[in-house]
Amino acid sequence: MAIKLGVENKKQVAIAAVLGALVLFLVIRMLISNFGSPSPAPVTSATTAPPATVQTVSTPVRTATTTTAGHPAVKAPHLGANLDPSLHFEVMRQAESLEYAGRGRNIFSATSAQLVSIPKVTRPVRPVAVAYVAPPPAPPPTIDLKFFGYSAQKGTRKAFLLHGEDVFIAAEGEVVDHRYRVVKISPFSIDLEDLPYHNTQTLPLIAN
């Protein structure tokens, strides 16, 4: 009975060994097929398409209608991709250093002839400002009264003054016609003050 069991164990061991060897072979083959052999290069067709050619289309220069002066106006071609947005400081400095020197031609007229020389200005462009001088004040009006006599009573003199058909009698210091004050009465003249103008005038004695 013991001998029979030993033979069966040997058969099982042999079968397991065969199965393990087979599994190991399959695993090794799988690894070699995946990592060992290089991937084949893709097969390309014998006929290859010709490279595409880029055609450049030049923008035609179009001329506008003729101007009134007879010179055609030319429209500049579209710059498009040729426009460079970067700043060129050397070109900018050269442009800043340029100075415009006119030649006497009217730049706003296409038919103007070039002048030989520009006439020089002989008088100032702007008029010379004249200092304002205020006019002198108007002289005060003449006192419209006539001194035609006086009277002296007890050392007091009273003058007789005529204004049109009105006769006024006033002593020194009194006001005549609400406007003239008698300053001084003399035998041949009288001094009157024009109160609104603060002006004193002397009127001579007139004959009757």
mmCIF file of C-alpha atoms in Angstrom:
data_model
loop_
_atom_site.group_PDB
_atom_site.id
_atom_site.type_symbol
_atom_site.label_atom_id
_atom_site.label_comp_id
_atom_site.label_asym_id
_atom_site.label_seq_id
_atom_site.Cartn_x
_atom_site.Cartn_y
_atom_site.Cartn_z
ATOM 1 C CA MET A 1 0.000 0.000 0.000
ATOM 2 C CA ALA A 2 2.863 2.389 0.799
ATOM 3 C CA ILE A 3 4.526 1.625 -2.487
ATOM 4 C CA LYS A 4 1.421 2.603 -4.465
ATOM 5 C CA LEU A 5 1.187 5.987 -2.785
ATOM 6 C CA GLY A 6 4.790 6.842 -3.646
ATOM 7 C CA VAL A 7 4.221 6.196 -7.334
ATOM 8 C CA GLU A 8 1.170 8.471 -7.410
ATOM 9 C CA ASN A 9 3.097 11.300 -5.700
ATOM 10 C CA LYS A 10 5.840 11.043 -8.301
ATOM 11 C CA LYS A 11 3.307 11.334 -11.120
ATOM 12 C CA GLN A 12 1.749 14.436 -9.599
ATOM 13 C CA VAL A 13 5.168 16.035 -9.135
ATOM 14 C CA ALA A 14 6.090 15.305 -12.752
ATOM 15 C CA ILE A 15 2.827 16.785 -14.047
ATOM 16 C CA ALA A 16 3.289 19.922 -11.926
ATOM 17 C CA ALA A 17 6.851 20.300 -13.182
ATOM 18 C CA VAL A 18 5.720 20.024 -16.813
ATOM 19 C CA LEU A 19 2.937 22.574 -16.264
ATOM 20 C CA GLY A 20 5.322 25.002 -14.518
ATOM 21 C CA ALA A 21 7.860 24.710 -17.341
ATOM 22 C CA LEU A 22 5.128 25.384 -19.887
ATOM 23 C CA VAL A 23 3.863 28.452 -18.004
ATOM 24 C CA LEU A 24 7.402 29.784 -17.665
ATOM 25 C CA PHE A 25 7.989 29.325 -21.405
ATOM 26 C CA LEU A 26 4.823 31.189 -22.272
ATOM 27 C CA VAL A 27 5.735 34.070 -19.920
ATOM 28 C CA ILE A 28 9.233 34.380 -21.377
ATOM 29 C CA ARG A 29 7.886 34.334 -24.903
ATOM 30 C CA MET A 30 5.385 37.036 -24.096
ATOM 31 C CA LEU A 31 8.076 39.270 -22.597
ATOM 32 C CA ILE A 32 10.337 38.795 -25.595
ATOM 33 C CA SER A 33 7.542 39.606 -28.048
ATOM 34 C CA ASN A 34 6.627 42.810 -26.194
ATOM 35 C CA PHE A 35 10.016 44.262 -25.216
ATOM 36 C CA GLY A 36 12.733 42.375 -26.929
ATOM 37 C CA SER A 37 12.028 42.752 -30.623
ATOM 38 C CA PRO A 38 12.031 46.314 -32.163
ATOM 39 C CA SER A 39 8.781 47.676 -33.550
ATOM 40 C CA PRO A 40 8.613 47.403 -37.309
ATOM 41 C CA ALA A 41 8.822 50.654 -39.264
ATOM 42 C CA PRO A 42 5.587 51.799 -40.870
ATOM 43 C CA VAL A 43 5.278 50.900 -44.473
ATOM 44 C CA THR A 44 4.939 53.904 -46.719
ATOM 45 C CA SER A 45 3.486 53.883 -50.145
ATOM 46 C CA ALA A 46 5.798 54.047 -53.067
ATOM 47 C CA THR A 47 4.151 57.112 -54.502
ATOM 48 C CA THR A 48 4.533 60.238 -52.361
ATOM 49 C CA ALA A 49 2.455 63.344 -52.858
ATOM 50 C CA PRO A 50 4.361 66.322 -54.258
ATOM 51 C CA PRO A 51 5.032 69.172 -51.774
ATOM 52 C CA ALA A 52 2.462 71.940 -51.797
ATOM 53 C CA THR A 53 3.686 75.121 -53.401
ATOM 54 C CA VAL A 54 2.805 78.497 -51.864
ATOM 55 C CA GLN A 55 1.804 81.057 -54.410
ATOM 56 C CA THR A 56 2.379 84.692 -53.553
ATOM 57 C CA VAL A 57 -0.276 86.996 -54.862
ATOM 58 C CA SER A 58 0.996 90.486 -55.419
ATOM 59 C CA THR A 59 -1.489 93.231 -54.721
ATOM 60 C CA PRO A 60 -1.841 95.396 -57.821
ATOM 61 C CA VAL A 61 -1.254 99.089 -57.448
ATOM 62 C CA ARG A 62 -4.513 100.842 -58.148
ATOM 63 C CA THR A 63 -4.632 104.443 -59.172
ATOM 64 C CA ALA A 64 -7.457 106.712 -58.101
ATOM 65 C CA THR A 65 -9.163 109.306 -60.203
ATOM 66 C CA THR A 66 -7.205 112.293 -61.439
ATOM 67 C CA THR A 67 -7.203 115.282 -59.085
ATOM 68 C CA THR A 68 -8.240 118.774 -60.090
ATOM 69 C CA ALA A 69 -4.602 119.816 -60.534
ATOM 70 C CA GLY A 70 -4.007 117.098 -63.150
ATOM 71 C CA HIS A 71 -1.803 114.827 -61.008
ATOM 72 C CA PRO A 72 -3.040 111.255 -60.441
ATOM 73 C CA ALA A 73 -3.347 110.112 -56.835
ATOM 74 C CA VAL A 74 -1.608 106.768 -56.332
ATOM 75 C CA LYS A 75 -2.890 104.407 -53.675
ATOM 76 C CA ALA A 76 -0.151 102.657 -51.732
ATOM 77 C CA PRO A 77 -0.243 98.822 -51.761
ATOM 78 C CA HIS A 78 -1.494 96.986 -48.709
ATOM 79 C CA LEU A 79 1.408 96.344 -46.359
ATOM 80 C CA GLY A 80 -0.182 93.464 -44.447
ATOM 81 C CA ALA A 81 2.466 91.092 -43.077
ATOM 82 C CA ASN A 82 5.333 93.475 -43.941
ATOM 83 C CA LEU A 83 4.332 95.822 -41.124
ATOM 84 C CA ASP A 84 6.894 95.723 -38.325
ATOM 85 C CA PRO A 85 5.408 96.818 -34.970
ATOM 86 C CA SER A 86 8.771 96.986 -33.196
ATOM 87 C CA LEU A 87 10.349 100.351 -32.365
ATOM 88 C CA HIS A 88 13.600 101.344 -34.034
ATOM 89 C CA PHE A 89 15.205 103.991 -31.858
ATOM 90 C CA GLU A 90 17.949 104.835 -34.370
ATOM 91 C CA VAL A 91 15.389 105.658 -37.040
ATOM 92 C CA MET A 92 13.412 107.705 -34.516
ATOM 93 C CA ARG A 93 16.496 109.709 -33.535
ATOM 94 C CA GLN A 94 17.267 110.402 -37.181
ATOM 95 C CA ALA A 95 13.709 111.596 -37.750
ATOM 96 C CA GLU A 96 13.887 113.902 -34.704
ATOM 97 C CA SER A 97 17.118 115.483 -35.933
ATOM 98 C CA LEU A 98 15.582 116.550 -39.250
ATOM 99 C CA GLU A 99 14.869 120.262 -39.656
ATOM 100 C CA TYR A 100 12.396 121.624 -42.149
ATOM 101 C CA ALA A 101 13.822 124.297 -44.419
ATOM 102 C CA GLY A 102 11.203 125.951 -46.556
ATOM 103 C CA ARG A 103 11.932 127.064 -50.108
ATOM 104 C CA GLY A 104 9.171 129.591 -50.449
ATOM 105 C CA ARG A 105 6.724 127.280 -52.197
ATOM 106 C CA ASN A 106 3.105 127.033 -51.150
ATOM 107 C CA ILE A 107 2.810 123.467 -49.883
ATOM 108 C CA PHE A 108 -0.996 123.635 -50.050
ATOM 109 C CA SER A 109 -1.049 124.224 -53.811
ATOM 110 C CA ALA A 110 0.228 121.745 -56.385
ATOM 111 C CA THR A 111 0.532 124.375 -59.132
ATOM 112 C CA SER A 112 2.271 127.128 -57.179
ATOM 113 C CA ALA A 113 5.613 128.255 -58.536
ATOM 114 C CA GLN A 114 8.696 128.285 -56.366
ATOM 115 C CA LEU A 115 9.724 131.725 -55.184
ATOM 116 C CA VAL A 116 13.272 132.897 -55.561
ATOM 117 C CA SER A 117 13.325 134.657 -52.202
ATOM 118 C CA ILE A 118 10.834 135.265 -49.454
ATOM 119 C CA PRO A 119 10.138 138.972 -48.922
ATOM 120 C CA LYS A 120 11.197 140.226 -45.535
ATOM 121 C CA VAL A 121 8.730 141.796 -43.182
ATOM 122 C CA THR A 122 9.305 145.549 -43.085
ATOM 123 C CA ARG A 123 6.791 146.366 -40.371
ATOM 124 C CA PRO A 124 5.618 144.569 -37.276
ATOM 125 C CA VAL A 125 2.994 141.917 -37.767
ATOM 126 C CA ARG A 126 0.965 143.140 -34.844
ATOM 127 C CA PRO A 127 0.117 146.825 -34.466
ATOM 128 C CA VAL A 128 2.054 148.688 -31.839
ATOM 129 C CA ALA A 129 -0.066 149.276 -28.782
ATOM 130 C CA VAL A 130 -0.613 152.967 -28.145
ATOM 131 C CA ALA A 131 -0.763 154.039 -24.542
ATOM 132 C CA TYR A 132 -4.195 155.284 -23.624
ATOM 133 C CA VAL A 133 -4.203 158.895 -22.508
ATOM 134 C CA ALA A 134 -7.291 159.968 -20.653
ATOM 135 C CA PRO A 135 -8.796 163.197 -21.966
ATOM 136 C CA PRO A 136 -8.519 166.185 -19.671
ATOM 137 C CA PRO A 137 -11.579 166.946 -17.569
ATOM 138 C CA ALA A 138 -14.051 169.360 -19.042
ATOM 139 C CA PRO A 139 -13.779 172.908 -17.687
ATOM 140 C CA PRO A 140 -16.562 173.993 -15.350
ATOM 141 C CA PRO A 141 -19.355 175.932 -16.955
ATOM 142 C CA THR A 142 -19.364 179.722 -16.854
ATOM 143 C CA ILE A 143 -21.529 181.251 -14.129
ATOM 144 C CA ASP A 144 -24.552 182.659 -15.902
ATOM 145 C CA LEU A 145 -25.015 185.746 -13.701
ATOM 146 C CA LYS A 146 -24.404 189.435 -14.247
ATOM 147 C CA PHE A 147 -23.089 191.790 -11.560
ATOM 148 C CA PHE A 148 -24.581 195.199 -12.197
ATOM 149 C CA GLY A 149 -24.221 196.960 -8.816
ATOM 150 C CA TYR A 150 -24.095 196.831 -5.031
ATOM 151 C CA SER A 151 -25.186 198.769 -1.943
ATOM 152 C CA ALA A 152 -23.329 199.457 1.280
ATOM 153 C CA GLN A 153 -25.400 200.028 4.427
ATOM 154 C CA LYS A 154 -23.879 200.084 7.929
ATOM 155 C CA GLY A 155 -20.697 198.524 6.613
ATOM 156 C CA THR A 156 -22.473 195.613 4.906
ATOM 157 C CA ARG A 157 -22.337 195.267 1.144
ATOM 158 C CA LYS A 158 -25.066 193.616 -0.857
ATOM 159 C CA ALA A 159 -24.618 192.778 -4.523
ATOM 160 C CA PHE A 160 -27.248 192.994 -7.250
ATOM 161 C CA LEU A 161 -27.145 190.024 -9.597
ATOM 162 C CA LEU A 162 -29.171 189.449 -12.724
ATOM 163 C CA HIS A 163 -30.105 186.039 -14.190
ATOM 164 C CA GLY A 164 -32.325 186.506 -17.213
ATOM 165 C CA GLU A 165 -35.272 188.498 -15.874
ATOM 166 C CA ASP A 166 -34.658 187.497 -12.229
ATOM 167 C CA VAL A 167 -32.824 189.872 -9.879
ATOM 168 C CA PHE A 168 -31.022 188.579 -6.782
ATOM 169 C CA ILE A 169 -29.734 190.626 -3.824
ATOM 170 C CA ALA A 170 -27.215 188.834 -1.621
ATOM 171 C CA ALA A 171 -24.509 189.702 0.881
ATOM 172 C CA GLU A 172 -21.184 187.921 1.316
ATOM 173 C CA GLY A 173 -21.691 184.275 2.397
ATOM 174 C CA GLU A 174 -25.244 183.981 1.066
ATOM 175 C CA VAL A 175 -26.321 181.558 -1.714
ATOM 176 C CA VAL A 176 -27.930 182.800 -4.908
ATOM 177 C CA ASP A 177 -30.280 180.644 -7.010
ATOM 178 C CA HIS A 178 -29.587 177.624 -4.729
ATOM 179 C CA ARG A 179 -26.216 177.176 -6.440
ATOM 180 C CA TYR A 180 -23.850 180.166 -6.252
ATOM 181 C CA ARG A 181 -22.370 181.471 -3.009
ATOM 182 C CA VAL A 182 -21.147 185.067 -2.760
ATOM 183 C CA VAL A 183 -17.511 184.989 -1.635
ATOM 184 C CA LYS A 184 -16.443 188.632 -1.896
ATOM 185 C CA ILE A 185 -18.003 191.839 -3.119
ATOM 186 C CA SER A 186 -15.623 194.470 -4.530
ATOM 187 C CA PRO A 187 -16.478 197.878 -6.050
ATOM 188 C CA PHE A 188 -15.804 196.688 -9.604
ATOM 189 C CA SER A 189 -16.146 192.845 -9.359
ATOM 190 C CA ILE A 190 -17.667 190.019 -7.393
ATOM 191 C CA ASP A 191 -16.337 186.535 -6.569
ATOM 192 C CA LEU A 192 -18.879 183.703 -6.790
ATOM 193 C CA GLU A 193 -18.398 179.975 -6.012
ATOM 194 C CA ASP A 194 -20.159 177.368 -8.112
ATOM 195 C CA LEU A 195 -21.096 174.879 -5.375
ATOM 196 C CA PRO A 196 -21.634 171.708 -7.534
ATOM 197 C CA TYR A 197 -18.221 172.160 -9.241
ATOM 198 C CA HIS A 198 -16.365 173.755 -6.302
ATOM 199 C CA ASN A 199 -15.152 176.447 -8.675
ATOM 200 C CA THR A 200 -14.778 180.165 -7.911
ATOM 201 C CA GLN A 201 -15.133 182.718 -10.690
ATOM 202 C CA THR A 202 -14.835 186.494 -10.760
ATOM 203 C CA LEU A 203 -17.538 188.492 -12.534
ATOM 204 C CA PRO A 204 -16.817 192.093 -13.517
ATOM 205 C CA LEU A 205 -19.183 194.983 -12.809
ATOM 206 C CA ILE A 206 -21.172 195.828 -15.932
ATOM 207 C CA ALA A 207 -22.606 199.232 -16.760
ATOM 208 C CA ASN A 208 -26.335 199.746 -16.638
#
